[in-house]
Amino acid sequence: VYFAETRDEKIKKIAEVGCSFFVDDLEEVLIHPEFPYGVERIHFTNSKKIVGVTGSHGKTSTSGMISYIFRNTNMSPTSFIGGIMSQINTNFEIGNSDYIVIEACEAYREFLHLTPDTSIITNISFEHLETYKDMDDIENTYLNYVNNTKKDGNIIINTDDVFMQNWVKKLNRKFYTYGIDKDNQNFAADNIELKDFYSKYDLYFNNKIRFHHVDIRSYTTFNDIDMVMDMISSMMGNYT
């Protein structure tokens, strides 16, 4: 991902890196007379419903599985993921719906350019010190990301660890929590069963069961948490 200050810089960078696709929210860039031939142009507008997934760990698998669920429930998302999605053998796809699933990278504060409809935070840890000066800087940047979420949007945060339980106290926006503690989180996996090549759980919302026996082809509890997030995202817009 690159960010350029001027229109001419953008056009030059597109040509330099040899893009197959280029995404921008300014139509005038896409119709520029010097726009490189053969590059597919994607107009990124506020009418799209953006699901932004960020966090120190788990954002690639979480955003990839959200894209998988949307794709297989006829929601046809456009997806920008930080890893290869095995079902389609690429990290990028163009869908036919208004849904966009983005792995929102925090490494160089790039995610602050987004205004998601749904913001998801898997966790926060002390990293990327080439960008951040200390833990306060990291925490405040994540707070800015959350505050960039559209006012009628959804903020969903994993609060399984003590750090995140304390961090959410700084939020001045409504948010939902998820994890494996159904007594203290809005969305939670419970009755988790670990099998040889898959795991199974029940999904609870506000301590009431929402889905029985959700199966995921993964053995670890960590990926069960990713899947809880994916199930939540598949129901987005219906939280009450």
Tab-separated table of C-alpha atoms in Angstrom:
chain	number	residue	atom	x	y	z
A	1	VAL	CA	0.000	0.000	0.000
A	2	TYR	CA	1.330	3.418	-0.982
A	3	PHE	CA	0.056	6.895	-0.203
A	4	ALA	CA	1.059	9.819	-2.418
A	5	GLU	CA	0.484	13.501	-1.775
A	6	THR	CA	-0.327	14.566	-5.320
A	7	ARG	CA	-2.190	13.149	-8.307
A	8	ASP	CA	0.966	13.127	-10.443
A	9	GLU	CA	2.856	11.203	-7.745
A	10	LYS	CA	0.105	8.585	-7.714
A	11	ILE	CA	0.225	8.124	-11.482
A	12	LYS	CA	4.023	7.822	-11.395
A	13	LYS	CA	3.920	5.246	-8.571
A	14	ILE	CA	1.301	3.138	-10.368
A	15	ALA	CA	3.607	2.905	-13.372
A	16	GLU	CA	6.706	2.219	-11.226
A	17	VAL	CA	5.300	-0.745	-9.298
A	18	GLY	CA	3.526	-2.321	-12.271
A	19	CYS	CA	0.067	-2.540	-10.693
A	20	SER	CA	-2.535	-4.924	-12.072
A	21	PHE	CA	-5.234	-3.101	-10.085
A	22	PHE	CA	-5.391	0.370	-8.593
A	23	VAL	CA	-7.859	1.590	-5.957
A	24	ASP	CA	-8.604	5.236	-5.229
A	25	ASP	CA	-11.437	7.312	-3.792
A	26	LEU	CA	-10.838	10.126	-6.298
A	27	GLU	CA	-12.381	9.532	-9.684
A	28	GLU	CA	-10.164	12.198	-11.276
A	29	VAL	CA	-7.119	9.996	-10.628
A	30	LEU	CA	-8.713	7.055	-12.405
A	31	ILE	CA	-9.577	9.118	-15.489
A	32	HIS	CA	-6.214	10.913	-15.630
A	33	PRO	CA	-4.964	10.984	-19.265
A	34	GLU	CA	-1.602	9.496	-18.207
A	35	PHE	CA	-3.106	6.681	-16.159
A	36	PRO	CA	-1.111	3.543	-17.136
A	37	TYR	CA	-2.703	1.385	-19.807
A	38	GLY	CA	-3.796	-2.111	-18.761
A	39	VAL	CA	-4.274	-1.337	-15.050
A	40	GLU	CA	-7.784	-2.143	-13.805
A	41	ARG	CA	-9.303	0.870	-12.033
A	42	ILE	CA	-11.429	0.514	-8.888
A	43	HIS	CA	-13.323	3.499	-7.525
A	44	PHE	CA	-13.458	3.316	-3.728
A	45	THR	CA	-16.536	5.221	-2.505
A	46	ASN	CA	-18.238	5.911	0.806
A	47	SER	CA	-21.300	4.034	-0.420
A	48	LYS	CA	-19.399	0.785	0.138
A	49	LYS	CA	-19.769	-1.116	3.417
A	50	ILE	CA	-16.249	-1.556	4.745
A	51	VAL	CA	-15.228	-4.229	7.253
A	52	GLY	CA	-11.780	-3.322	8.588
A	53	VAL	CA	-9.887	-5.973	10.564
A	54	THR	CA	-6.835	-4.874	12.540
A	55	GLY	CA	-4.744	-6.012	15.489
A	56	SER	CA	-1.261	-7.252	16.265
A	57	HIS	CA	-2.079	-10.908	15.570
A	58	GLY	CA	-4.857	-12.815	13.818
A	59	LYS	CA	-5.999	-10.142	11.371
A	60	THR	CA	-4.996	-12.067	8.219
A	61	SER	CA	-6.836	-15.249	9.196
A	62	THR	CA	-9.807	-13.291	10.554
A	63	SER	CA	-10.222	-11.067	7.486
A	64	GLY	CA	-9.631	-14.047	5.189
A	65	MET	CA	-12.353	-16.105	6.858
A	66	ILE	CA	-14.768	-13.169	6.851
A	67	SER	CA	-14.186	-12.912	3.108
A	68	TYR	CA	-14.742	-16.664	2.801
A	69	ILE	CA	-18.070	-16.498	4.653
A	70	PHE	CA	-19.267	-13.528	2.618
A	71	ARG	CA	-18.222	-15.221	-0.634
A	72	ASN	CA	-20.025	-18.430	0.222
A	73	THR	CA	-23.232	-16.713	1.322
A	74	ASN	CA	-23.626	-14.886	-1.995
A	75	MET	CA	-22.445	-11.539	-0.600
A	76	SER	CA	-19.665	-11.287	-3.237
A	77	PRO	CA	-17.187	-9.053	-1.323
A	78	THR	CA	-14.246	-7.121	-2.623
A	79	SER	CA	-11.339	-8.261	-0.436
A	80	PHE	CA	-7.870	-6.914	0.351
A	81	ILE	CA	-6.133	-9.510	2.557
A	82	GLY	CA	-2.525	-9.774	3.760
A	83	GLY	CA	-2.223	-13.441	2.834
A	84	ILE	CA	-3.277	-15.832	0.092
A	85	MET	CA	-6.869	-17.083	0.444
A	86	SER	CA	-6.726	-20.772	-0.459
A	87	GLN	CA	-10.213	-20.913	-1.987
A	88	ILE	CA	-9.336	-18.363	-4.686
A	89	ASN	CA	-5.497	-18.558	-4.569
A	90	THR	CA	-4.989	-14.799	-4.231
A	91	ASN	CA	-5.024	-12.052	-1.606
A	92	PHE	CA	-7.275	-9.738	-3.644
A	93	GLU	CA	-10.661	-10.150	-5.275
A	94	ILE	CA	-13.219	-7.837	-6.843
A	95	GLY	CA	-16.791	-8.569	-5.807
A	96	ASN	CA	-20.151	-7.469	-7.133
A	97	SER	CA	-21.640	-6.207	-3.864
A	98	ASP	CA	-21.159	-3.135	-1.687
A	99	TYR	CA	-19.114	-5.112	0.862
A	100	ILE	CA	-15.369	-4.579	1.162
A	101	VAL	CA	-13.262	-6.668	3.573
A	102	ILE	CA	-9.894	-5.100	4.368
A	103	GLU	CA	-7.003	-6.292	6.485
A	104	ALA	CA	-6.269	-2.913	8.053
A	105	CYS	CA	-2.531	-2.834	8.700
A	106	GLU	CA	-1.305	-0.838	11.669
A	107	ALA	CA	2.439	-1.178	10.996
A	108	TYR	CA	2.861	2.303	9.510
A	109	ARG	CA	-0.471	3.738	10.676
A	110	GLU	CA	-2.001	3.036	7.243
A	111	PHE	CA	-5.298	1.999	8.820
A	112	LEU	CA	-5.923	5.592	9.847
A	113	HIS	CA	-6.828	6.321	6.218
A	114	LEU	CA	-9.928	4.107	6.544
A	115	THR	CA	-13.433	5.015	7.701
A	116	PRO	CA	-14.926	1.545	8.245
A	117	ASP	CA	-18.557	0.655	8.783
A	118	THR	CA	-17.389	-2.199	10.988
A	119	SER	CA	-14.066	-2.001	12.859
A	120	ILE	CA	-12.630	-5.178	14.344
A	121	ILE	CA	-9.648	-5.333	16.717
A	122	THR	CA	-8.225	-8.762	17.485
A	123	ASN	CA	-5.601	-7.609	20.040
A	124	ILE	CA	-2.926	-4.970	20.671
A	125	SER	CA	0.712	-5.582	21.571
A	126	PHE	CA	4.046	-3.756	21.798
A	127	GLU	CA	5.485	-3.918	18.270
A	128	HIS	CA	6.470	-1.928	15.155
A	129	LEU	CA	8.813	0.279	17.140
A	130	GLU	CA	10.176	1.692	13.893
A	131	THR	CA	6.820	3.515	13.726
A	132	TYR	CA	5.667	3.922	17.320
A	133	LYS	CA	7.675	5.563	20.070
A	134	ASP	CA	6.063	3.744	23.006
A	135	MET	CA	2.987	1.802	24.137
A	136	ASP	CA	0.976	4.972	24.696
A	137	ASP	CA	1.575	5.893	21.068
A	138	ILE	CA	0.332	2.470	19.964
A	139	GLU	CA	-2.774	2.611	22.159
A	140	ASN	CA	-3.684	6.136	21.051
A	141	THR	CA	-3.295	5.227	17.378
A	142	TYR	CA	-5.719	2.325	17.804
A	143	LEU	CA	-8.115	4.714	19.558
A	144	ASN	CA	-7.911	6.996	16.522
A	145	TYR	CA	-8.693	4.035	14.257
A	146	VAL	CA	-11.754	3.186	16.339
A	147	ASN	CA	-12.917	6.797	16.278
A	148	ASN	CA	-12.655	6.806	12.481
A	149	THR	CA	-15.432	4.203	12.376
A	150	LYS	CA	-18.619	5.656	10.930
A	151	LYS	CA	-20.946	6.988	13.626
A	152	ASP	CA	-23.641	4.433	12.832
A	153	GLY	CA	-21.081	1.651	12.447
A	154	ASN	CA	-20.030	-1.293	14.606
A	155	ILE	CA	-16.898	-1.601	16.757
A	156	ILE	CA	-16.055	-5.158	17.811
A	157	ILE	CA	-13.114	-6.000	20.086
A	158	ASN	CA	-11.563	-9.178	21.481
A	159	THR	CA	-11.376	-8.769	25.263
A	160	ASP	CA	-10.019	-12.140	26.314
A	161	ASP	CA	-6.808	-10.708	27.786
A	162	VAL	CA	-6.546	-8.279	30.697
A	163	PHE	CA	-4.807	-5.604	28.627
A	164	MET	CA	-7.726	-5.354	26.192
A	165	GLN	CA	-10.238	-5.371	29.043
A	166	ASN	CA	-8.522	-2.264	30.407
A	167	TRP	CA	-7.948	-0.625	27.011
A	168	VAL	CA	-11.645	-0.623	26.067
A	169	LYS	CA	-12.344	1.540	29.110
A	170	LYS	CA	-10.751	4.398	27.162
A	171	LEU	CA	-13.348	4.222	24.399
A	172	ASN	CA	-16.090	6.833	24.214
A	173	ARG	CA	-17.992	4.929	21.527
A	174	LYS	CA	-20.426	2.054	21.778
A	175	PHE	CA	-18.674	-1.250	21.115
A	176	TYR	CA	-19.183	-5.006	21.257
A	177	THR	CA	-16.823	-7.563	22.742
A	178	TYR	CA	-16.035	-11.125	21.708
A	179	GLY	CA	-13.981	-14.093	22.871
A	180	ILE	CA	-14.546	-17.186	24.989
A	181	ASP	CA	-16.217	-15.714	28.089
A	182	LYS	CA	-19.961	-15.778	27.461
A	183	ASP	CA	-20.722	-14.322	30.892
A	184	ASN	CA	-18.772	-11.119	30.244
A	185	GLN	CA	-18.655	-10.675	26.469
A	186	ASN	CA	-21.338	-9.849	23.914
A	187	PHE	CA	-20.286	-12.613	21.515
A	188	ALA	CA	-18.546	-15.719	22.784
A	189	ALA	CA	-17.648	-19.264	21.874
A	190	ASP	CA	-18.541	-21.875	24.485
A	191	ASN	CA	-18.600	-25.665	24.709
A	192	ILE	CA	-15.475	-25.765	22.529
A	193	GLU	CA	-14.494	-29.247	21.347
A	194	LEU	CA	-11.064	-29.830	19.792
A	195	LYS	CA	-10.946	-32.733	17.322
A	196	ASP	CA	-8.099	-34.135	15.197
A	197	PHE	CA	-8.557	-31.785	12.244
A	198	TYR	CA	-11.356	-29.458	13.285
A	199	SER	CA	-13.014	-27.839	16.270
A	200	LYS	CA	-16.594	-27.163	17.244
A	201	TYR	CA	-18.313	-24.607	19.466
A	202	ASP	CA	-21.620	-22.906	20.265
A	203	LEU	CA	-21.877	-19.173	19.565
A	204	TYR	CA	-23.525	-17.005	22.222
A	205	PHE	CA	-24.779	-13.421	21.981
A	206	ASN	CA	-25.396	-11.651	25.306
A	207	ASN	CA	-25.270	-15.021	27.059
A	208	LYS	CA	-27.993	-16.508	24.847
A	209	ILE	CA	-27.144	-19.156	22.305
A	210	ARG	CA	-27.257	-17.921	18.706
A	211	PHE	CA	-25.765	-20.867	16.765
A	212	HIS	CA	-25.305	-24.493	17.805
A	213	HIS	CA	-22.335	-26.624	16.762
A	214	VAL	CA	-20.315	-24.274	14.561
A	215	ASP	CA	-17.549	-26.307	12.862
A	216	ILE	CA	-14.195	-24.916	11.769
A	217	ARG	CA	-11.359	-26.820	10.070
A	218	SER	CA	-8.784	-25.837	12.662
A	219	TYR	CA	-7.523	-27.324	15.903
A	220	THR	CA	-6.541	-24.286	17.939
A	221	THR	CA	-8.672	-22.207	20.284
A	222	PHE	CA	-7.065	-19.080	18.786
A	223	ASN	CA	-8.636	-19.844	15.419
A	224	ASP	CA	-11.951	-20.492	17.160
A	225	ILE	CA	-11.762	-16.872	18.281
A	226	ASP	CA	-11.167	-15.809	14.670
A	227	MET	CA	-14.220	-17.800	13.654
A	228	VAL	CA	-16.358	-16.155	16.337
A	229	MET	CA	-15.403	-12.839	14.772
A	230	ASP	CA	-16.330	-14.129	11.336
A	231	MET	CA	-19.760	-15.284	12.482
A	232	ILE	CA	-20.338	-11.868	14.047
A	233	SER	CA	-19.387	-10.118	10.817
A	234	SER	CA	-21.769	-12.292	8.844
A	235	MET	CA	-24.570	-10.893	11.007
A	236	MET	CA	-23.405	-7.276	10.966
A	237	GLY	CA	-26.131	-4.701	10.860
A	238	ASN	CA	-28.353	-6.869	13.057
A	239	TYR	CA	-26.834	-6.146	16.468
A	240	THR	CA	-29.329	-5.005	19.064
